[in-house]
PDB file of C-alpha atoms and ligand atoms in Angstrom:
ATOM      1  CA  UNK A   1     -64.617  23.712 -23.702  1.00 51.00           C
ATOM      2  CA  UNK A   2     -65.597  20.064 -23.364  1.00 69.00           C
ATOM      3  CA  UNK A   3     -65.218  17.809 -26.392  1.00 83.00           C
ATOM      4  CA  UNK A   4     -67.543  15.197 -24.928  1.00 96.00           C
ATOM      5  CA  UNK A   5     -70.594  14.334 -27.017  1.00 96.00           C
ATOM      6  CA  UNK A   6     -73.935  13.822 -25.354  1.00 97.00           C
ATOM      7  CA  UNK A   7     -75.070  10.219 -25.045  1.00 98.00           C
ATOM      8  CA  UNK A   8     -78.835   9.792 -24.820  1.00 98.00           C
ATOM      9  CA  UNK A   9     -79.891   6.211 -24.067  1.00 98.00           C
ATOM     10  CA  UNK A  10     -83.359   4.735 -23.757  1.00 98.00           C
ATOM     11  CA  UNK A  11     -83.626   1.865 -21.272  1.00 98.00           C
ATOM     12  CA  UNK A  12     -86.823   0.059 -22.212  1.00 98.00           C
ATOM     13  CA  UNK A  13     -86.505  -2.263 -19.175  1.00 98.00           C
ATOM     14  CA  UNK A  14     -88.837  -5.323 -19.224  1.00 98.00           C
ATOM     15  CA  UNK A  15     -91.471  -3.509 -21.264  1.00 98.00           C
ATOM     16  CA  UNK A  16     -93.202  -3.892 -24.630  1.00 98.00           C
ATOM     17  CA  UNK A  17     -94.511  -6.785 -26.669  1.00 98.00           C
ATOM     18  CA  UNK A  18     -92.530  -7.651 -29.798  1.00 98.00           C
ATOM     19  CA  UNK A  19     -95.002  -5.704 -31.936  1.00 98.00           C
ATOM     20  CA  UNK A  20     -94.802  -2.619 -29.683  1.00 98.00           C
ATOM     21  CA  UNK A  21     -90.998  -2.731 -29.585  1.00 98.00           C
ATOM     22  CA  UNK A  22     -90.907  -2.816 -33.383  1.00 98.00           C
ATOM     23  CA  UNK A  23     -93.416   0.051 -33.574  1.00 98.00           C
ATOM     24  CA  UNK A  24     -91.390   2.165 -31.122  1.00 98.00           C
ATOM     25  CA  UNK A  25     -88.104   1.601 -32.956  1.00 98.00           C
ATOM     26  CA  UNK A  26     -89.745   2.405 -36.301  1.00 98.00           C
ATOM     27  CA  UNK A  27     -91.325   5.551 -34.836  1.00 98.00           C
ATOM     28  CA  UNK A  28     -87.980   6.727 -33.465  1.00 97.00           C
ATOM     29  CA  UNK A  29     -86.197   6.164 -36.766  1.00 97.00           C
ATOM     30  CA  UNK A  30     -88.839   8.349 -38.461  1.00 96.00           C
ATOM     31  CA  UNK A  31     -88.834  11.034 -35.780  1.00 93.00           C
ATOM     32  CA  UNK A  32     -85.074  11.188 -35.195  1.00 92.00           C
ATOM     33  CA  UNK A  33     -84.345  14.910 -34.948  1.00 84.00           C
ATOM     34  CA  UNK A  34     -82.416  15.948 -38.048  1.00 83.00           C
ATOM     35  CA  UNK A  35     -78.877  17.115 -37.424  1.00 80.00           C
ATOM     36  CA  UNK A  36     -78.794  15.909 -33.820  1.00 87.00           C
ATOM     37  CA  UNK A  37     -75.203  15.957 -32.587  1.00 89.00           C
ATOM     38  CA  UNK A  38     -76.010  13.471 -29.809  1.00 95.00           C
ATOM     39  CA  UNK A  39     -75.058   9.811 -29.720  1.00 97.00           C
ATOM     40  CA  UNK A  40     -78.229   7.797 -29.153  1.00 98.00           C
ATOM     41  CA  UNK A  41     -78.706   4.210 -27.990  1.00 98.00           C
ATOM     42  CA  UNK A  42     -81.834   2.070 -27.677  1.00 98.00           C
ATOM     43  CA  UNK A  43     -81.701  -0.579 -24.959  1.00 99.00           C
ATOM     44  CA  UNK A  44     -84.533  -3.109 -25.369  1.00 98.00           C
ATOM     45  CA  UNK A  45     -84.859  -6.496 -23.657  1.00 98.00           C
ATOM     46  CA  UNK A  46     -82.672  -9.310 -24.977  1.00 98.00           C
ATOM     47  CA  UNK A  47     -85.541 -10.844 -26.948  1.00 98.00           C
ATOM     48  CA  UNK A  48     -86.095  -7.622 -28.904  1.00 98.00           C
ATOM     49  CA  UNK A  49     -82.447  -6.869 -29.667  1.00 98.00           C
ATOM     50  CA  UNK A  50     -82.325  -8.511 -33.073  1.00 98.00           C
ATOM     51  CA  UNK A  51     -85.528  -6.917 -34.385  1.00 98.00           C
ATOM     52  CA  UNK A  52     -84.704  -3.454 -33.025  1.00 98.00           C
ATOM     53  CA  UNK A  53     -81.138  -3.752 -34.348  1.00 98.00           C
ATOM     54  CA  UNK A  54     -82.455  -4.513 -37.835  1.00 98.00           C
ATOM     55  CA  UNK A  55     -84.780  -1.489 -37.758  1.00 98.00           C
ATOM     56  CA  UNK A  56     -82.184   1.041 -36.577  1.00 97.00           C
ATOM     57  CA  UNK A  57     -79.396  -0.287 -38.813  1.00 97.00           C
ATOM     58  CA  UNK A  58     -78.235   2.592 -41.007  1.00 94.00           C
ATOM     59  CA  UNK A  59     -79.781   5.206 -38.678  1.00 95.00           C
ATOM     60  CA  UNK A  60     -77.717   7.262 -36.213  1.00 95.00           C
ATOM     61  CA  UNK A  61     -79.040   5.106 -33.360  1.00 97.00           C
ATOM     62  CA  UNK A  62     -76.988   2.328 -31.763  1.00 98.00           C
ATOM     63  CA  UNK A  63     -78.058  -0.805 -29.935  1.00 98.00           C
ATOM     64  CA  UNK A  64     -77.592  -1.465 -26.233  1.00 99.00           C
ATOM     65  CA  UNK A  65     -78.292  -4.354 -23.841  1.00 99.00           C
ATOM     66  CA  UNK A  66     -79.551  -4.131 -20.281  1.00 98.00           C
ATOM     67  CA  UNK A  67     -77.131  -6.693 -18.857  1.00 98.00           C
ATOM     68  CA  UNK A  68     -74.540  -9.316 -19.808  1.00 98.00           C
ATOM     69  CA  UNK A  69     -72.946 -12.262 -18.061  1.00 98.00           C
ATOM     70  CA  UNK A  70     -69.193 -12.380 -17.562  1.00 98.00           C
ATOM     71  CA  UNK A  71     -68.565 -15.977 -18.630  1.00 98.00           C
ATOM     72  CA  UNK A  72     -68.052 -16.635 -22.335  1.00 96.00           C
ATOM     73  CA  UNK A  73     -70.278 -19.732 -22.660  1.00 96.00           C
ATOM     74  CA  UNK A  74     -71.380 -22.818 -20.786  1.00 97.00           C
ATOM     75  CA  UNK A  75     -73.824 -23.976 -18.162  1.00 98.00           C
ATOM     76  CA  UNK A  76     -75.243 -20.629 -17.049  1.00 98.00           C
ATOM     77  CA  UNK A  77     -78.954 -21.074 -17.619  1.00 98.00           C
ATOM     78  CA  UNK A  78     -80.787 -17.876 -18.378  1.00 97.00           C
ATOM     79  CA  UNK A  79     -77.674 -15.779 -18.927  1.00 98.00           C
ATOM     80  CA  UNK A  80     -76.440 -14.073 -22.114  1.00 98.00           C
ATOM     81  CA  UNK A  81     -72.750 -13.628 -22.910  1.00 98.00           C
ATOM     82  CA  UNK A  82     -70.941 -10.613 -24.302  1.00 98.00           C
ATOM     83  CA  UNK A  83     -69.983 -12.626 -27.384  1.00 98.00           C
ATOM     84  CA  UNK A  84     -73.647 -13.337 -28.085  1.00 98.00           C
ATOM     85  CA  UNK A  85     -74.498  -9.662 -27.674  1.00 98.00           C
ATOM     86  CA  UNK A  86     -71.652  -8.501 -29.898  1.00 98.00           C
ATOM     87  CA  UNK A  87     -72.925 -10.871 -32.601  1.00 98.00           C
ATOM     88  CA  UNK A  88     -76.155  -8.861 -32.633  1.00 98.00           C
ATOM     89  CA  UNK A  89     -74.192  -5.619 -33.101  1.00 98.00           C
ATOM     90  CA  UNK A  90     -74.784  -4.488 -29.527  1.00 98.00           C
ATOM     91  CA  UNK A  91     -72.452  -1.600 -28.729  1.00 98.00           C
ATOM     92  CA  UNK A  92     -73.524  -0.518 -25.235  1.00 98.00           C
ATOM     93  CA  UNK A  93     -74.177  -2.690 -22.178  1.00 99.00           C
ATOM     94  CA  UNK A  94     -75.641  -1.444 -18.903  1.00 98.00           C
ATOM     95  CA  UNK A  95     -73.821  -2.738 -15.839  1.00 98.00           C
ATOM     96  CA  UNK A  96     -75.250  -2.408 -12.350  1.00 98.00           C
ATOM     97  CA  UNK A  97     -78.541  -0.699 -13.058  1.00 98.00           C
ATOM     98  CA  UNK A  98     -80.082  -0.032  -9.644  1.00 97.00           C
ATOM     99  CA  UNK A  99     -82.893  -2.481 -10.394  1.00 97.00           C
ATOM    100  CA  UNK A 100     -80.273  -5.199 -10.760  1.00 98.00           C
ATOM    101  CA  UNK A 101     -78.388  -4.054  -7.672  1.00 98.00           C
ATOM    102  CA  UNK A 102     -81.469  -3.760  -5.468  1.00 96.00           C
ATOM    103  CA  UNK A 103     -84.039  -6.230  -6.833  1.00 97.00           C
ATOM    104  CA  UNK A 104     -81.625  -8.903  -8.072  1.00 97.00           C
ATOM    105  CA  UNK A 105     -78.983  -8.219  -5.401  1.00 98.00           C
ATOM    106  CA  UNK A 106     -76.052  -7.971  -7.792  1.00 98.00           C
ATOM    107  CA  UNK A 107     -72.874  -7.205  -5.878  1.00 98.00           C
ATOM    108  CA  UNK A 108     -70.053  -4.830  -6.728  1.00 97.00           C
ATOM    109  CA  UNK A 109     -67.691  -7.745  -7.312  1.00 97.00           C
ATOM    110  CA  UNK A 110     -70.102  -9.450  -9.753  1.00 98.00           C
ATOM    111  CA  UNK A 111     -70.625  -6.130 -11.520  1.00 98.00           C
ATOM    112  CA  UNK A 112     -66.892  -5.619 -11.835  1.00 98.00           C
ATOM    113  CA  UNK A 113     -66.575  -8.996 -13.597  1.00 98.00           C
ATOM    114  CA  UNK A 114     -69.427  -8.080 -15.922  1.00 98.00           C
ATOM    115  CA  UNK A 115     -67.923  -4.679 -16.708  1.00 98.00           C
ATOM    116  CA  UNK A 116     -64.503  -6.139 -17.499  1.00 98.00           C
ATOM    117  CA  UNK A 117     -66.054  -8.738 -19.797  1.00 98.00           C
ATOM    118  CA  UNK A 118     -68.057  -6.067 -21.658  1.00 98.00           C
ATOM    119  CA  UNK A 119     -64.835  -4.124 -22.223  1.00 98.00           C
ATOM    120  CA  UNK A 120     -62.953  -7.265 -23.230  1.00 98.00           C
ATOM    121  CA  UNK A 121     -65.734  -7.879 -25.754  1.00 98.00           C
ATOM    122  CA  UNK A 122     -64.992  -4.503 -27.366  1.00 98.00           C
ATOM    123  CA  UNK A 123     -68.306  -2.989 -26.342  1.00 98.00           C
ATOM    124  CA  UNK A 124     -68.964   0.113 -24.253  1.00 98.00           C
ATOM    125  CA  UNK A 125     -69.856  -0.458 -20.602  1.00 98.00           C
ATOM    126  CA  UNK A 126     -72.279   1.933 -18.912  1.00 99.00           C
ATOM    127  CA  UNK A 127     -71.666   1.557 -15.177  1.00 98.00           C
ATOM    128  CA  UNK A 128     -74.705   2.766 -13.211  1.00 98.00           C
ATOM    129  CA  UNK A 129     -74.150   4.183  -9.736  1.00 98.00           C
ATOM    130  CA  UNK A 130     -76.358   6.022  -7.293  1.00 98.00           C
ATOM    131  CA  UNK A 131     -77.611   6.308  -3.751  1.00 98.00           C
ATOM    132  CA  UNK A 132     -80.953   5.446  -2.142  1.00 97.00           C
ATOM    133  CA  UNK A 133     -83.082   8.099  -0.464  1.00 96.00           C
ATOM    134  CA  UNK A 134     -81.998   6.964   3.010  1.00 96.00           C
ATOM    135  CA  UNK A 135     -78.365   7.174   1.971  1.00 97.00           C
ATOM    136  CA  UNK A 136     -78.884  10.700   0.606  1.00 96.00           C
ATOM    137  CA  UNK A 137     -80.666  11.770   3.768  1.00 95.00           C
ATOM    138  CA  UNK A 138     -77.788  10.271   5.780  1.00 97.00           C
ATOM    139  CA  UNK A 139     -75.245  12.329   3.785  1.00 97.00           C
ATOM    140  CA  UNK A 140     -73.779   9.150   2.332  1.00 98.00           C
ATOM    141  CA  UNK A 141     -74.200   9.975  -1.358  1.00 98.00           C
ATOM    142  CA  UNK A 142     -70.493  10.502  -2.006  1.00 98.00           C
ATOM    143  CA  UNK A 143     -69.302   7.508  -0.013  1.00 98.00           C
ATOM    144  CA  UNK A 144     -71.843   5.196  -1.712  1.00 98.00           C
ATOM    145  CA  UNK A 145     -70.933   6.420  -5.183  1.00 98.00           C
ATOM    146  CA  UNK A 146     -67.231   6.258  -4.400  1.00 98.00           C
ATOM    147  CA  UNK A 147     -67.508   2.629  -3.258  1.00 98.00           C
ATOM    148  CA  UNK A 148     -69.532   1.649  -6.333  1.00 98.00           C
ATOM    149  CA  UNK A 149     -66.937   3.274  -8.600  1.00 98.00           C
ATOM    150  CA  UNK A 150     -63.949   1.869  -6.765  1.00 98.00           C
ATOM    151  CA  UNK A 151     -65.191  -1.741  -6.894  1.00 98.00           C
ATOM    152  CA  UNK A 152     -66.964  -1.488 -10.225  1.00 98.00           C
ATOM    153  CA  UNK A 153     -63.975   0.001 -12.041  1.00 98.00           C
ATOM    154  CA  UNK A 154     -61.219  -2.134 -10.497  1.00 98.00           C
ATOM    155  CA  UNK A 155     -58.805  -3.313 -13.161  1.00 98.00           C
ATOM    156  CA  UNK A 156     -60.358  -1.339 -16.016  1.00 98.00           C
ATOM    157  CA  UNK A 157     -57.751  -1.084 -18.782  1.00 98.00           C
ATOM    158  CA  UNK A 158     -56.780   2.487 -19.603  1.00 98.00           C
ATOM    159  CA  UNK A 159     -56.961   1.639 -23.309  1.00 98.00           C
ATOM    160  CA  UNK A 160     -60.710   1.022 -23.106  1.00 98.00           C
ATOM    161  CA  UNK A 161     -61.196   4.438 -21.511  1.00 98.00           C
ATOM    162  CA  UNK A 162     -59.023   6.051 -24.175  1.00 98.00           C
ATOM    163  CA  UNK A 163     -61.288   4.451 -26.783  1.00 98.00           C
ATOM    164  CA  UNK A 164     -64.336   6.036 -25.125  1.00 98.00           C
ATOM    165  CA  UNK A 165     -65.718   2.657 -24.073  1.00 98.00           C
ATOM    166  CA  UNK A 166     -66.432   3.533 -20.457  1.00 98.00           C
ATOM    167  CA  UNK A 167     -69.538   5.537 -19.574  1.00 98.00           C
ATOM    168  CA  UNK A 168     -70.803   6.258 -16.068  1.00 99.00           C
ATOM    169  CA  UNK A 169     -74.514   6.791 -15.397  1.00 98.00           C
ATOM    170  CA  UNK A 170     -75.363   8.583 -12.171  1.00 98.00           C
ATOM    171  CA  UNK A 171     -78.851   7.414 -11.281  1.00 98.00           C
ATOM    172  CA  UNK A 172     -80.072   8.309  -7.802  1.00 98.00           C
ATOM    173  CA  UNK A 173     -82.279   5.375  -6.832  1.00 97.00           C
ATOM    174  CA  UNK A 174     -84.888   7.731  -5.364  1.00 96.00           C
ATOM    175  CA  UNK A 175     -85.328   9.374  -8.763  1.00 96.00           C
ATOM    176  CA  UNK A 176     -85.748   6.240 -10.896  1.00 95.00           C
ATOM    177  CA  UNK A 177     -89.308   5.673 -12.004  1.00 90.00           C
ATOM    178  CA  UNK A 178     -90.612   7.871  -9.191  1.00 92.00           C
ATOM    179  CA  UNK A 179     -91.285  11.107 -11.053  1.00 89.00           C
ATOM    180  CA  UNK A 180     -88.721  12.813  -8.779  1.00 88.00           C
ATOM    181  CA  UNK A 181     -85.775  14.235 -10.709  1.00 88.00           C
ATOM    182  CA  UNK A 182     -82.590  15.466  -9.078  1.00 92.00           C
ATOM    183  CA  UNK A 183     -82.232  19.201  -9.636  1.00 96.00           C
ATOM    184  CA  UNK A 184     -79.574  20.064 -12.211  1.00 97.00           C
ATOM    185  CA  UNK A 185     -77.424  21.399  -9.359  1.00 97.00           C
ATOM    186  CA  UNK A 186     -77.809  18.234  -7.246  1.00 97.00           C
ATOM    187  CA  UNK A 187     -76.889  16.099 -10.247  1.00 98.00           C
ATOM    188  CA  UNK A 188     -73.947  18.331 -11.233  1.00 98.00           C
ATOM    189  CA  UNK A 189     -72.502  18.094  -7.729  1.00 98.00           C
ATOM    190  CA  UNK A 190     -72.376  14.297  -7.933  1.00 98.00           C
ATOM    191  CA  UNK A 191     -71.187  14.291 -11.555  1.00 98.00           C
ATOM    192  CA  UNK A 192     -68.300  16.553 -10.614  1.00 98.00           C
ATOM    193  CA  UNK A 193     -67.471  14.226  -7.729  1.00 98.00           C
ATOM    194  CA  UNK A 194     -67.538  11.229 -10.102  1.00 98.00           C
ATOM    195  CA  UNK A 195     -65.185  12.989 -12.518  1.00 98.00           C
ATOM    196  CA  UNK A 196     -62.782  13.712  -9.659  1.00 98.00           C
ATOM    197  CA  UNK A 197     -62.795  10.025  -8.725  1.00 98.00           C
ATOM    198  CA  UNK A 198     -62.175   9.090 -12.375  1.00 98.00           C
ATOM    199  CA  UNK A 199     -59.262  11.527 -12.424  1.00 98.00           C
ATOM    200  CA  UNK A 200     -57.846   9.756  -9.374  1.00 98.00           C
ATOM    201  CA  UNK A 201     -57.914   6.430 -11.225  1.00 98.00           C
ATOM    202  CA  UNK A 202     -57.214   7.378 -14.843  1.00 98.00           C
ATOM    203  CA  UNK A 203     -55.657  10.857 -14.666  1.00 98.00           C
ATOM    204  CA  UNK A 204     -57.176  14.253 -15.279  1.00 97.00           C
ATOM    205  CA  UNK A 205     -56.975  14.183 -19.077  1.00 97.00           C
ATOM    206  CA  UNK A 206     -58.780  10.859 -19.488  1.00 98.00           C
ATOM    207  CA  UNK A 207     -61.345  11.714 -16.809  1.00 98.00           C
ATOM    208  CA  UNK A 208     -62.283  14.764 -18.869  1.00 98.00           C
ATOM    209  CA  UNK A 209     -63.085  12.520 -21.828  1.00 98.00           C
ATOM    210  CA  UNK A 210     -65.478  10.142 -20.019  1.00 98.00           C
ATOM    211  CA  UNK A 211     -69.194  10.650 -20.634  1.00 98.00           C
ATOM    212  CA  UNK A 212     -71.203  10.804 -17.406  1.00 98.00           C
ATOM    213  CA  UNK A 213     -74.946  10.424 -17.909  1.00 98.00           C
ATOM    214  CA  UNK A 214     -77.703  11.394 -15.499  1.00 98.00           C
ATOM    215  CA  UNK A 215     -80.741   9.154 -15.099  1.00 98.00           C
ATOM    216  CA  UNK A 216     -83.895   9.401 -13.006  1.00 97.00           C
ATOM    217  CA  UNK A 217     -87.349  10.380 -14.304  1.00 95.00           C
ATOM    218  CA  UNK A 218     -85.945  12.535 -17.102  1.00 97.00           C
ATOM    219  CA  UNK A 219     -88.588  14.018 -19.420  1.00 97.00           C
ATOM    220  CA  UNK A 220     -88.217  16.253 -22.442  1.00 96.00           C
ATOM    221  CA  UNK A 221     -89.131  19.195 -20.192  1.00 97.00           C
ATOM    222  CA  UNK A 222     -86.211  18.537 -17.814  1.00 97.00           C
ATOM    223  CA  UNK A 223     -83.611  17.399 -20.366  1.00 97.00           C
ATOM    224  CA  UNK A 224     -82.246  20.778 -21.424  1.00 97.00           C
ATOM    225  CA  UNK A 225     -81.516  22.126 -17.949  1.00 97.00           C
ATOM    226  CA  UNK A 226     -79.818  18.885 -16.908  1.00 97.00           C
ATOM    227  CA  UNK A 227     -77.680  18.781 -20.067  1.00 97.00           C
ATOM    228  CA  UNK A 228     -76.668  22.398 -19.539  1.00 96.00           C
ATOM    229  CA  UNK A 229     -74.616  21.445 -16.476  1.00 97.00           C
ATOM    230  CA  UNK A 230     -70.879  21.242 -17.201  1.00 97.00           C
ATOM    231  CA  UNK A 231     -70.391  17.611 -16.136  1.00 98.00           C
ATOM    232  CA  UNK A 232     -73.659  16.123 -17.410  1.00 98.00           C
ATOM    233  CA  UNK A 233     -72.849  14.502 -20.736  1.00 98.00           C
ATOM    234  CA  UNK A 234     -76.018  12.657 -21.494  1.00 98.00           C
ATOM    235  CA  UNK A 235     -79.134  11.043 -20.119  1.00 98.00           C
ATOM    236  CA  UNK A 236     -80.224   7.499 -19.345  1.00 98.00           C
ATOM    237  CA  UNK A 237     -83.963   7.518 -19.798  1.00 98.00           C
ATOM    238  CA  UNK A 238     -86.447   4.870 -18.689  1.00 98.00           C
ATOM    239  CA  UNK A 239     -90.169   5.641 -18.831  1.00 97.00           C
ATOM    240  CA  UNK A 240     -89.926   8.575 -21.227  1.00 98.00           C
ATOM    241  CA  UNK A 241     -87.937   6.493 -23.723  1.00 98.00           C
ATOM    242  CA  UNK A 242     -91.061   4.416 -24.406  1.00 98.00           C
ATOM    243  CA  UNK A 243     -92.861   7.419 -25.917  1.00 98.00           C
ATOM    244  CA  UNK A 244     -91.626   8.513 -29.342  1.00 98.00           C
ATOM    245  CA  UNK A 245     -92.463  12.187 -28.862  1.00 97.00           C
ATOM    246  CA  UNK A 246     -90.826  12.366 -25.406  1.00 97.00           C
ATOM    247  CA  UNK A 247     -87.641  10.558 -26.407  1.00 98.00           C
ATOM    248  CA  UNK A 248     -87.296  12.510 -29.658  1.00 96.00           C
ATOM    249  CA  UNK A 249     -87.786  15.694 -27.606  1.00 96.00           C
ATOM    250  CA  UNK A 250     -84.998  14.632 -25.228  1.00 97.00           C
ATOM    251  CA  UNK A 251     -82.664  13.981 -28.167  1.00 96.00           C
ATOM    252  CA  UNK A 252     -83.596  17.358 -29.610  1.00 95.00           C
ATOM    253  CA  UNK A 253     -82.791  19.040 -26.275  1.00 95.00           C
ATOM    254  CA  UNK A 254     -79.227  17.812 -26.638  1.00 94.00           C
ATOM    255  CA  UNK A 255     -78.830  19.941 -29.757  1.00 91.00           C
ATOM    256  CA  UNK A 256     -79.506  23.173 -27.888  1.00 88.00           C
ATOM    257  CA  UNK A 257     -77.830  22.472 -24.535  1.00 89.00           C
ATOM    258  CA  UNK A 258     -74.151  23.310 -23.945  1.00 74.00           C
ATOM    259  CA  UNK A 259     -71.815  22.971 -26.897  1.00 52.00           C
ATOM    260  CA  UNK A 260     -70.999  19.341 -27.550  1.00 41.00           C
TER     261      UNK A 260
HETATM  262  C1  PEP B 301     -83.668   4.049 -15.818  1.00 52.94           C
HETATM  263  O1  PEP B 301     -84.288   3.032 -16.016  1.00 52.94           O
HETATM  264  O2  PEP B 301     -82.433   4.030 -15.911  1.00 52.94           O
HETATM  265  C2  PEP B 301     -84.392   5.271 -15.485  1.00 52.94           C
HETATM  266  C3  PEP B 301     -83.712   6.344 -15.231  1.00 52.94           C
HETATM  267  O3  PEP B 301     -85.774   5.193 -15.457  1.00 52.94           O
HETATM  268  P1  PEP B 301     -86.800   6.439 -15.394  1.00 52.94           P
HETATM  269  O4  PEP B 301     -86.349   7.439 -16.425  1.00 52.94           O
HETATM  270  O5  PEP B 301     -88.128   5.853 -15.676  1.00 52.94           O
HETATM  271  O6  PEP B 301     -86.698   7.015 -14.011  1.00 52.94           O
END
């Protein structure tokens, strides 16, 4: 039986005023399902990190950031370093979300630098991978994901993986924000493939310990069946994480899906 815990993360993207972000965090603290065995992270924009961090302090929820730059400090206007994030008690950092890959044209080599700096900063890196609809239709899902993993994870120290500080999020681009969710079977197939690739790099034992999240239009209604798949160890949630009742329902689903 797997010993992996579920990781449920809410990616708030570039949404919410300060007041609404505070209200959402406060609502989630109140509604957090009692006895949930899942690890939970809230991932607001940079400007809301400090306020959200203060609200969830002492709750089971952890703080995450949507991005980080790989340099430590200096003339990098508009960027935020891992050191600055760690100072705000950020524990998770997304790397290579598809919106950054496709809208902001972030490359695999840039993402690799970011991922290594997140790990060097003692935080957990969540590397997002996934294919576009055209790539899926062209039977390229595995080759796309394999390339993203190979470049993104180059040089990752085994110690960071042993400490549980590497998470992979499989997010098919065609399912993000579209209302289309991969079926549990479609997602499981790719998750299993990802775990095989991880085994190739880190060995079978370590690969079994890595949490692999699914993301793409997850709602509380779809959470349980996705989490019931053997290699789905959590969910990265966008739109539904902005609604207290939906996100609390997704966290609650983790308590009744396969044994954690
Ligand atoms: C995401 O932002 O990672 C995501 C999966 O978004 P949504 O749930 O809205 O598809």
